[in-house]
Amino acid sequence: MQKTITDQNLCILIDILIKEGTRVVAPRQSGSIILYEPLDSGEQLALGTLPRRSAKETFFPLCETILTYERNCDGVKVADVDVAAFPETVLVGARPCDAAAPSILDAVFTWDYNDEFFLERRRKTTIIGLACATADDACFCTATGLSPQDSKGSDLFLTPLTEGGYACDGFTEKGKAFLGRYASLFGEQGETKPLPVSEPVAFRLDLAEIKTWLTENFESPLWQEIADRCAGCGACAFLCPVCHCFDIVDEGTDAKGARRKSWDACGFGKFTNHASGHNPRDIQNKRYRNRIMHKFKYYGDKFGQTLCTGCGRCIRHCPVGIDIKAVLEKIQKQ
Ligand code: SF4
Ligand code: SF4
């Protein structure tokens, strides 16, 4: 049954969770921007703006140590990171384009290898999604199969109400158990109305048609036209909720050091550089082509899903103004 929670009780709930030792990640002011970051108190919650970066860092940090090594007179001691020590986490206020992302990434992180770093965080995280009341010109979640009220990936889902506070639904066993555990902070639904939602600007994509064109046009001159100006900065991949490439590097000396896993991006010039010096994606438009192919063809071929939730971040923050919506529209018109 649908419950409600007031703004004040949401703040109290966060304070209780933090006191219990739970890591609470939510949108908060971080310098001049809003980011999903761990909170120190419920008062820091800032739900009004879509955070600059996605929430993927909750499950897949920008950089993390996966083992350490040390050489001594007895040999080399290697110590794995103990993933069982990762903290219980509640992600509060994840927008539909961010809440859906981990469930899309489950496929690749369990494909040929179970990535326990990602999976343990998934197991230990409760996702409280939040419906969007506003959309800007860059948003296009509705064209990727989601919507501003979509609860995909959320254990619990908050919908802002006209009179303040939120309607709250529990969708998964984890979400329902959470509602039961903190029942005293939730009320029964009365005569409440959800805030009217401003839907993203009408923008339709035929994802099947786009996939067919991509299958047949690996060598199209269109790639040069749309992507030669890509600066290869990687901002689009780092801001994206579903880009998930990483690199593994040993850092330290031969006596002592750590193996680290860090985000990478197919837009970077050396991403596919071979040890021989050969680089199959030697120019920028081949790299951008890979970005579009991966999101709208390869991931679909392999896992039956589109690797884009239409969050619009890569449009808002591309330094040279490459607009993935315009690119997809162009492909659709071919
Ligand atoms: S943000 Fe723009 S310039 Fe940077 S890699 Fe992505 S498409 Fe290229
Ligand atoms: S490709 Fe762009 S619009 Fe799509 S999910 Fe990634 S950042 Fe958002």
XYZ file of C-alpha atoms and ligand atoms in Angstrom:
350
model
C 0.000 0.000 0.000
C 1.147 3.503 -0.791
C 2.486 5.513 2.159
C 3.436 9.155 2.558
C 6.350 10.865 4.224
C 6.730 14.530 5.150
C 9.873 16.528 4.313
C 10.620 16.705 8.032
C 10.298 12.955 8.535
C 12.513 12.280 5.506
C 15.166 14.413 7.184
C 14.661 12.533 10.486
C 14.849 9.193 8.649
C 18.227 10.147 7.174
C 19.522 11.214 10.594
C 18.411 7.880 12.096
C 20.088 5.909 9.296
C 23.355 7.810 9.728
C 23.211 7.260 13.492
C 22.755 3.521 12.881
C 25.973 3.516 10.819
C 24.361 3.380 7.372
C 26.031 5.326 4.589
C 23.401 7.658 3.120
C 24.190 8.944 -0.370
C 21.954 11.681 -1.776
C 22.021 14.928 -3.763
C 23.768 17.630 -1.711
C 25.547 20.916 -2.318
C 29.208 20.278 -3.127
C 31.010 23.564 -3.787
C 28.962 25.339 -6.434
C 27.197 22.236 -7.774
C 24.860 19.465 -6.602
C 26.327 15.957 -6.479
C 25.255 12.574 -5.142
C 27.532 12.310 -2.111
C 27.446 10.786 1.388
C 25.462 12.982 3.798
C 26.454 13.915 7.352
C 22.889 14.908 8.239
C 19.382 15.004 6.776
C 19.558 18.799 6.528
C 22.045 18.499 3.670
C 19.500 16.813 1.399
C 19.031 18.918 -1.783
C 16.415 17.215 -3.948
C 15.505 20.142 -6.225
C 18.197 19.775 -8.920
C 19.413 16.835 -11.012
C 22.970 16.226 -9.711
C 25.818 17.105 -12.098
C 27.255 13.579 -12.085
C 25.198 10.410 -12.057
C 24.766 8.140 -9.027
C 26.949 5.345 -10.485
C 29.790 6.169 -8.069
C 27.632 4.663 -5.308
C 28.269 1.241 -6.898
C 31.301 1.858 -9.074
C 33.710 4.472 -7.626
C 35.849 6.628 -9.885
C 38.939 4.924 -8.476
C 39.240 2.057 -5.997
C 41.936 -0.264 -4.700
C 41.269 -3.921 -5.458
C 44.388 -5.395 -3.821
C 47.641 -4.381 -2.186
C 51.039 -6.124 -2.340
C 54.202 -5.951 -0.311
C 57.525 -7.751 -0.715
C 59.438 -8.775 2.426
C 62.114 -11.364 3.226
C 59.478 -14.170 3.207
C 58.260 -13.339 -0.305
C 55.375 -11.246 -1.637
C 52.269 -10.706 0.467
C 49.118 -9.970 -1.533
C 46.006 -8.755 0.324
C 42.600 -8.624 -1.325
C 40.223 -5.840 -0.397
C 37.510 -7.267 1.853
C 34.291 -6.445 -0.003
C 32.273 -7.844 2.924
C 33.354 -4.729 4.825
C 31.556 -2.390 2.386
C 28.924 -0.426 4.348
C 25.149 -0.808 4.162
C 24.026 2.114 1.992
C 20.797 3.943 1.228
C 20.766 5.998 -1.971
C 18.087 8.666 -1.487
C 16.544 10.766 -4.261
C 17.907 8.929 -7.297
C 16.151 10.318 -10.395
C 14.592 7.705 -12.713
C 17.491 8.047 -15.210
C 19.951 7.270 -12.375
C 17.911 4.703 -10.421
C 17.451 2.556 -13.560
C 21.169 2.518 -14.374
C 22.504 -0.129 -11.913
C 19.902 -2.633 -13.095
C 21.073 -2.058 -16.687
C 24.705 -2.525 -15.587
C 23.988 -5.780 -13.709
C 24.172 -7.593 -17.072
C 27.749 -6.563 -17.854
C 29.062 -6.881 -14.295
C 27.803 -10.498 -14.160
C 28.535 -11.433 -17.777
C 31.861 -13.305 -18.108
C 32.942 -12.518 -14.553
C 31.110 -11.558 -11.359
C 32.520 -8.190 -10.329
C 32.142 -8.515 -6.557
C 33.076 -4.853 -6.019
C 29.987 -3.768 -7.955
C 27.777 -6.649 -6.829
C 28.461 -6.342 -3.103
C 27.564 -2.645 -3.236
C 24.405 -3.526 -5.190
C 23.422 -6.089 -2.536
C 24.052 -3.628 0.269
C 22.301 -0.611 -1.270
C 18.639 0.317 -0.994
C 17.633 2.701 -3.769
C 14.983 5.317 -2.954
C 14.040 6.800 -6.321
C 12.451 10.199 -6.835
C 10.029 11.270 -9.579
C 11.135 14.346 -11.532
C 8.787 17.334 -11.372
C 10.663 19.216 -14.084
C 12.591 18.363 -17.226
C 14.944 20.552 -19.279
C 15.692 20.656 -22.999
C 18.427 18.030 -22.698
C 16.268 15.385 -20.941
C 14.993 12.580 -23.174
C 14.293 9.663 -20.817
C 10.922 9.078 -22.508
C 12.704 8.290 -25.792
C 14.785 5.565 -24.126
C 11.857 3.710 -22.564
C 11.806 5.460 -19.172
C 9.750 8.400 -17.877
C 9.973 11.100 -15.156
C 7.820 8.848 -12.916
C 9.495 5.537 -13.780
C 10.372 3.386 -10.761
C 12.637 0.966 -12.699
C 15.565 0.015 -10.436
C 14.089 1.632 -7.298
C 13.383 -0.364 -4.135
C 11.213 2.512 -2.902
C 9.932 5.416 -4.940
C 9.026 8.943 -3.845
C 6.563 11.121 -5.739
C 6.426 14.807 -4.693
C 2.951 15.925 -3.550
C 1.274 19.295 -4.172
C 0.903 19.906 -0.425
C 4.569 19.062 0.297
C 6.123 15.749 1.254
C 6.037 12.614 -0.866
C 3.930 9.593 -1.710
C 6.091 6.515 -1.180
C 5.744 3.079 -2.773
C 7.782 -0.010 -1.899
C 8.483 -2.150 -4.975
C 10.985 -4.792 -3.969
C 11.293 -7.042 -0.914
C 14.159 -4.817 0.200
C 11.996 -1.712 -0.203
C 9.016 -3.208 1.612
C 11.207 -4.384 4.487
C 12.680 -0.873 4.720
C 9.170 0.636 4.892
C 8.267 -1.838 7.662
C 11.423 -1.081 9.666
C 10.813 2.673 9.714
C 6.986 2.503 9.641
C 6.523 5.123 12.368
C 7.912 7.835 10.041
C 5.477 7.054 7.224
C 1.764 7.962 7.123
C -1.155 6.427 5.285
C -2.096 7.964 1.971
C -5.001 10.434 2.352
C -6.395 12.877 -0.200
C -2.946 13.602 -1.614
C -2.166 14.657 -5.186
C 1.165 14.262 -6.990
C 2.834 17.437 -8.252
C 2.152 17.919 -11.963
C 5.131 16.723 -13.986
C 6.644 18.639 -16.892
C 7.448 15.860 -19.351
C 10.623 16.091 -21.462
C 10.072 17.884 -24.764
C 8.340 15.450 -27.113
C 11.159 13.561 -28.837
C 10.667 10.155 -30.319
C 13.354 7.656 -31.161
C 12.832 4.399 -32.981
C 15.586 2.467 -31.219
C 15.089 -0.620 -33.418
C 15.449 1.471 -36.574
C 18.564 3.171 -35.200
C 20.074 -0.217 -34.349
C 19.435 -1.472 -37.874
C 21.119 1.607 -39.376
C 24.108 1.157 -37.051
C 24.440 -2.501 -38.083
C 24.598 -1.497 -41.739
C 26.664 1.693 -41.495
C 29.877 1.083 -39.620
C 31.724 2.912 -42.407
C 29.263 5.750 -43.064
C 30.675 9.250 -43.874
C 28.175 10.494 -41.281
C 30.633 9.620 -38.507
C 33.113 12.144 -39.789
C 30.411 14.779 -40.144
C 29.042 14.403 -36.621
C 32.105 13.487 -34.626
C 35.284 14.983 -36.039
C 34.991 17.895 -33.619
C 34.802 15.607 -30.551
C 37.650 16.733 -28.296
C 38.059 13.295 -26.692
C 37.777 14.762 -23.203
C 35.753 11.824 -21.837
C 33.340 14.111 -19.949
C 30.335 12.398 -21.549
C 31.460 8.978 -20.293
C 32.366 10.167 -16.806
C 29.018 11.947 -16.331
C 26.981 9.095 -17.795
C 25.024 6.785 -15.435
C 25.667 3.720 -17.613
C 29.159 4.146 -19.132
C 31.210 1.579 -17.261
C 34.653 1.110 -18.838
C 37.561 0.914 -16.447
C 41.291 0.365 -16.473
C 43.365 -1.637 -13.957
C 46.809 -0.320 -13.077
C 49.437 -1.332 -10.499
C 50.718 1.722 -8.666
C 53.748 1.785 -6.387
C 57.160 0.156 -6.554
C 58.274 -3.465 -6.948
C 58.442 -3.573 -3.137
C 55.021 -2.208 -2.229
C 51.940 -0.922 -3.960
C 48.295 -1.292 -4.891
C 46.275 -2.489 -7.855
C 43.654 0.136 -8.715
C 40.580 0.114 -10.875
C 39.764 3.531 -12.396
C 37.138 4.817 -14.832
C 38.208 4.940 -18.461
C 36.460 6.246 -21.587
C 36.348 5.091 -25.205
C 36.703 8.765 -26.200
C 40.298 8.821 -24.953
C 42.932 8.521 -27.704
C 44.843 5.694 -26.037
C 41.818 3.656 -24.968
C 42.432 1.053 -27.696
C 46.154 1.619 -28.161
C 47.875 -1.777 -28.549
C 51.273 -2.577 -27.066
C 52.524 -2.810 -30.675
C 51.659 0.866 -31.179
C 48.765 0.042 -33.502
C 45.509 1.769 -32.589
C 42.361 0.482 -34.324
C 40.487 3.651 -33.299
C 43.199 6.028 -34.380
C 41.006 9.070 -35.066
C 38.340 10.758 -32.975
C 35.299 10.026 -35.108
C 36.026 6.258 -34.812
C 35.991 6.691 -31.031
C 32.707 8.577 -31.038
C 31.272 5.959 -33.405
C 32.147 3.333 -30.806
C 30.311 5.332 -28.131
C 27.100 5.344 -30.189
C 27.549 1.732 -31.363
C 28.102 0.509 -27.805
C 25.049 2.285 -26.437
C 22.567 1.672 -29.237
C 23.769 -1.572 -30.857
C 26.395 -3.708 -29.082
C 24.825 -3.619 -25.597
C 21.447 -4.428 -27.169
C 22.937 -7.298 -29.202
C 24.550 -8.779 -26.116
C 22.149 -7.952 -23.290
C 18.910 -6.797 -24.939
C 19.047 -3.326 -23.391
C 19.904 0.215 -24.475
C 22.926 1.696 -22.735
C 21.402 5.160 -22.320
C 18.743 6.408 -19.905
C 18.287 9.803 -21.578
C 19.587 11.797 -18.611
C 20.958 14.476 -20.944
C 24.194 15.025 -18.999
C 26.429 14.455 -22.030
C 24.437 17.130 -23.875
C 24.565 19.704 -21.066
C 28.287 19.385 -20.472
C 30.004 18.495 -23.764
C 32.577 21.291 -24.216
C 32.141 21.323 -28.009
C 28.344 21.061 -28.014
C 27.907 17.536 -29.402
C 24.260 16.664 -28.777
C 23.514 12.930 -28.696
C 19.810 13.642 -29.308
C 20.670 15.472 -32.527
C 23.047 12.651 -33.517
C 20.343 10.025 -33.006
C 17.794 12.147 -34.832
C 20.192 12.459 -37.758
C 20.729 8.689 -37.813
C 16.992 8.154 -37.707
C 16.479 10.402 -40.718
C 19.056 8.560 -42.899
S 32.022 15.322 -23.919
Fe 31.909 15.930 -26.100
S 34.045 16.448 -26.664
Fe 34.162 15.275 -24.726
S 34.462 13.113 -25.432
Fe 32.221 13.405 -25.132
S 31.453 14.002 -27.210
Fe 33.711 14.274 -27.226
S 24.567 8.701 -23.161
Fe 24.242 10.817 -22.433
S 21.990 11.015 -22.238
Fe 22.458 8.800 -22.388
S 22.587 8.129 -20.228
Fe 24.702 8.628 -20.910
S 25.012 10.792 -20.299
Fe 22.804 10.364 -20.193
